[in-house]
mmCIF file of C-alpha atoms in Angstrom:
data_model
loop_
_atom_site.group_PDB
_atom_site.id
_atom_site.type_symbol
_atom_site.label_atom_id
_atom_site.label_comp_id
_atom_site.label_asym_id
_atom_site.label_seq_id
_atom_site.Cartn_x
_atom_site.Cartn_y
_atom_site.Cartn_z
ATOM 1 C CA MET A 23 59.725 92.210 69.384
ATOM 2 C CA ASN A 24 59.665 93.457 65.823
ATOM 3 C CA ALA A 25 62.568 92.671 63.478
ATOM 4 C CA TRP A 26 64.049 96.180 63.663
ATOM 5 C CA LEU A 27 64.261 96.145 67.483
ATOM 6 C CA GLN A 28 65.563 92.589 67.467
ATOM 7 C CA ASN A 29 68.317 93.614 65.032
ATOM 8 C CA ILE A 30 69.282 96.659 67.161
ATOM 9 C CA TRP A 31 69.463 94.429 70.251
ATOM 10 C CA GLU A 32 71.592 91.774 68.550
ATOM 11 C CA GLU A 33 73.921 94.211 66.778
ATOM 12 C CA VAL A 34 74.294 96.995 69.370
ATOM 13 C CA GLY A 35 72.635 96.379 72.733
ATOM 14 C CA ARG A 36 73.655 92.831 73.461
ATOM 15 C CA PRO A 37 77.368 93.309 72.608
ATOM 16 C CA LEU A 38 77.493 96.361 74.876
ATOM 17 C CA PHE A 39 76.050 94.448 77.819
ATOM 18 C CA LEU A 40 77.880 91.182 77.216
ATOM 19 C CA ARG A 41 81.296 92.491 76.224
ATOM 20 C CA PRO A 42 83.953 89.910 76.998
ATOM 21 C CA ARG A 43 86.518 91.003 79.540
ATOM 22 C CA ARG A 44 90.179 91.026 78.683
ATOM 23 C CA VAL A 45 92.625 89.840 81.338
ATOM 24 C CA GLN A 46 95.735 91.575 82.629
ATOM 25 C CA PHE A 47 98.264 90.676 85.297
ATOM 26 C CA ALA A 48 99.428 93.200 87.885
ATOM 27 C CA ALA A 49 102.241 93.421 90.404
ATOM 28 C CA LEU A 50 101.553 94.613 93.929
ATOM 29 C CA CYS A 51 105.139 95.447 94.841
ATOM 30 C CA THR A 52 105.813 95.606 98.576
ATOM 31 C CA ARG A 53 108.653 96.068 101.027
ATOM 32 C CA VAL A 54 109.087 96.506 104.763
ATOM 33 C CA GLN A 55 110.737 99.788 105.762
ATOM 34 C CA ASP A 56 111.330 100.596 109.447
ATOM 35 C CA GLY A 57 108.950 97.788 110.402
ATOM 36 C CA GLN A 58 106.116 99.116 108.229
ATOM 37 C CA ASP A 59 104.693 97.661 105.002
ATOM 38 C CA GLN A 60 105.032 99.890 101.955
ATOM 39 C CA VAL A 61 103.526 99.647 98.469
ATOM 40 C CA LEU A 62 105.170 100.844 95.264
ATOM 41 C CA LEU A 63 102.975 102.918 92.953
ATOM 42 C CA ILE A 64 103.904 104.219 89.528
ATOM 43 C CA THR A 65 102.309 106.811 87.285
ATOM 44 C CA SER A 66 100.518 105.878 84.100
ATOM 45 C CA ARG A 67 102.189 107.092 80.928
ATOM 46 C CA ASP A 68 99.322 109.174 79.567
ATOM 47 C CA THR A 69 97.318 110.573 82.484
ATOM 48 C CA LYS A 70 100.039 110.386 85.165
ATOM 49 C CA ARG A 71 97.596 108.900 87.677
ATOM 50 C CA TRP A 72 98.894 106.485 90.326
ATOM 51 C CA ILE A 73 98.619 102.790 89.411
ATOM 52 C CA ILE A 74 100.394 99.486 90.008
ATOM 53 C CA PRO A 75 102.455 97.850 87.242
ATOM 54 C CA LYS A 76 100.291 95.698 84.985
ATOM 55 C CA GLY A 77 100.053 94.369 81.473
ATOM 56 C CA TRP A 78 98.604 91.908 78.991
ATOM 57 C CA PRO A 79 99.511 88.198 79.089
ATOM 58 C CA ILE A 80 102.941 87.330 77.715
ATOM 59 C CA ASP A 81 103.246 84.114 75.693
ATOM 60 C CA GLY A 82 105.132 81.453 77.620
ATOM 61 C CA LEU A 83 104.858 83.187 81.009
ATOM 62 C CA SER A 84 102.489 82.486 83.888
ATOM 63 C CA GLY A 85 100.404 85.251 85.437
ATOM 64 C CA ALA A 86 102.961 85.709 88.227
ATOM 65 C CA GLU A 87 105.859 85.769 85.753
ATOM 66 C CA THR A 88 104.029 88.309 83.590
ATOM 67 C CA ALA A 89 103.402 90.510 86.648
ATOM 68 C CA LEU A 90 107.112 90.330 87.518
ATOM 69 C CA GLN A 91 108.092 91.255 83.942
ATOM 70 C CA GLU A 92 105.731 94.260 84.022
ATOM 71 C CA ALA A 93 107.144 95.329 87.407
ATOM 72 C CA TRP A 94 110.630 95.295 85.870
ATOM 73 C CA GLU A 95 109.681 97.151 82.678
ATOM 74 C CA GLU A 96 107.454 99.783 84.320
ATOM 75 C CA ALA A 97 109.153 100.271 87.714
ATOM 76 C CA GLY A 98 112.630 98.690 87.672
ATOM 77 C CA VAL A 99 111.697 96.133 90.328
ATOM 78 C CA ARG A 100 114.211 93.471 91.349
ATOM 79 C CA ALA A 101 112.285 90.864 93.343
ATOM 80 C CA ASP A 102 113.053 88.735 96.375
ATOM 81 C CA ALA A 103 109.927 86.646 95.890
ATOM 82 C CA VAL A 104 106.851 86.402 93.690
ATOM 83 C CA HIS A 105 103.737 84.673 94.980
ATOM 84 C CA ASP A 106 102.413 82.146 92.434
ATOM 85 C CA GLU A 107 98.742 82.683 93.315
ATOM 86 C CA PRO A 108 96.978 86.033 92.873
ATOM 87 C CA ILE A 109 96.120 87.840 96.104
ATOM 88 C CA GLY A 110 93.068 89.407 94.499
ATOM 89 C CA GLN A 111 91.715 91.060 91.401
ATOM 90 C CA PHE A 112 90.151 94.293 90.258
ATOM 91 C CA THR A 113 88.280 95.500 87.208
ATOM 92 C CA TYR A 114 88.580 98.694 85.235
ATOM 93 C CA ASP A 115 87.815 100.077 81.806
ATOM 94 C CA LYS A 116 90.925 100.579 79.688
ATOM 95 C CA ILE A 117 90.432 103.485 77.315
ATOM 96 C CA LEU A 118 91.799 102.516 73.907
ATOM 97 C CA LYS A 119 93.361 104.844 71.336
ATOM 98 C CA ASP A 120 90.085 105.034 69.405
ATOM 99 C CA GLY A 121 88.335 106.308 72.565
ATOM 100 C CA SER A 122 86.395 103.116 73.227
ATOM 101 C CA ALA A 123 86.477 101.400 76.620
ATOM 102 C CA GLN A 124 87.643 97.807 77.000
ATOM 103 C CA PRO A 125 86.586 96.103 80.269
ATOM 104 C CA VAL A 126 89.588 94.446 81.900
ATOM 105 C CA LEU A 127 89.826 91.927 84.745
ATOM 106 C CA THR A 128 93.210 92.288 86.439
ATOM 107 C CA ASN A 129 94.716 89.497 88.566
ATOM 108 C CA VAL A 130 97.081 90.884 91.202
ATOM 109 C CA TYR A 131 100.261 89.098 92.333
ATOM 110 C CA ARG A 132 102.267 90.194 95.367
ATOM 111 C CA ILE A 133 105.957 90.768 94.739
ATOM 112 C CA SER A 134 108.483 91.276 97.535
ATOM 113 C CA VAL A 135 110.940 93.901 96.323
ATOM 114 C CA ARG A 136 114.668 93.482 96.936
ATOM 115 C CA ALA A 137 115.776 96.635 95.097
ATOM 116 C CA LEU A 138 114.787 99.194 92.473
ATOM 117 C CA ALA A 139 117.013 99.719 89.449
ATOM 118 C CA ASP A 140 117.744 103.244 88.267
ATOM 119 C CA ASP A 141 117.877 102.162 84.631
ATOM 120 C CA PHE A 142 114.860 100.201 83.348
ATOM 121 C CA PRO A 143 112.814 100.223 80.117
ATOM 122 C CA GLU A 144 110.186 102.851 81.073
ATOM 123 C CA ALA A 145 112.303 104.951 83.456
ATOM 124 C CA ASP A 146 111.837 108.121 81.402
ATOM 125 C CA GLN A 147 108.057 107.633 81.070
ATOM 126 C CA ARG A 148 106.931 107.117 84.696
ATOM 127 C CA GLU A 149 107.394 108.275 88.258
ATOM 128 C CA ARG A 150 107.480 105.814 91.127
ATOM 129 C CA SER A 151 107.131 106.183 94.869
ATOM 130 C CA TRP A 152 106.594 104.155 98.040
ATOM 131 C CA PHE A 153 103.434 104.644 100.123
ATOM 132 C CA SER A 154 101.780 103.028 103.110
ATOM 133 C CA PRO A 155 98.976 100.711 101.952
ATOM 134 C CA ALA A 156 96.376 103.107 103.423
ATOM 135 C CA GLU A 157 97.842 106.098 101.573
ATOM 136 C CA ALA A 158 98.183 104.097 98.347
ATOM 137 C CA ALA A 159 94.484 103.195 98.618
ATOM 138 C CA THR A 160 93.597 106.907 98.568
ATOM 139 C CA LEU A 161 95.728 107.530 95.471
ATOM 140 C CA VAL A 162 94.535 104.805 93.084
ATOM 141 C CA GLN A 163 91.175 105.195 91.314
ATOM 142 C CA GLU A 164 89.911 101.615 91.092
ATOM 143 C CA PRO A 165 87.612 100.806 94.068
ATOM 144 C CA GLU A 166 88.472 97.090 94.116
ATOM 145 C CA LEU A 167 92.195 97.895 94.103
ATOM 146 C CA GLN A 168 91.600 100.374 96.940
ATOM 147 C CA ASP A 169 89.965 97.578 98.959
ATOM 148 C CA LEU A 170 92.833 95.202 98.226
ATOM 149 C CA LEU A 171 95.367 97.790 99.444
ATOM 150 C CA ARG A 172 93.389 98.470 102.635
ATOM 151 C CA LYS A 173 93.499 94.745 103.483
ATOM 152 C CA LEU A 174 97.330 94.617 103.511
#
């Protein structure tokens, strides 16, 4: 390979193919209503598509604790229980403000919801609603998250 091609590969091609993944933690918030499992979905702030609460690691908190914090901030979740081990993961490309895509690996923690607060940090920025797992799977865009919801 000549020097010019080698330089293009090292400076452009290789970083595109070997981009490191960032990690987020997500909350799969569930409840039982009339004997049926339900999943809480929220809307994203910008595109208003249906998602589950998620966010970047928080210093001093475990993945499960971070997921619980995000569930509070984004959806007003008050939990009965948080499972310490992730129940699965999904990947997606987060579109950054500069228009570039950042690949993200998201670990998902199940949270049993006791109640939803009316007043929470992002209450005026998002909608939230309960769905059956099968219906939730049709509303989210990420294929791996769809599969995770169908397995509930």
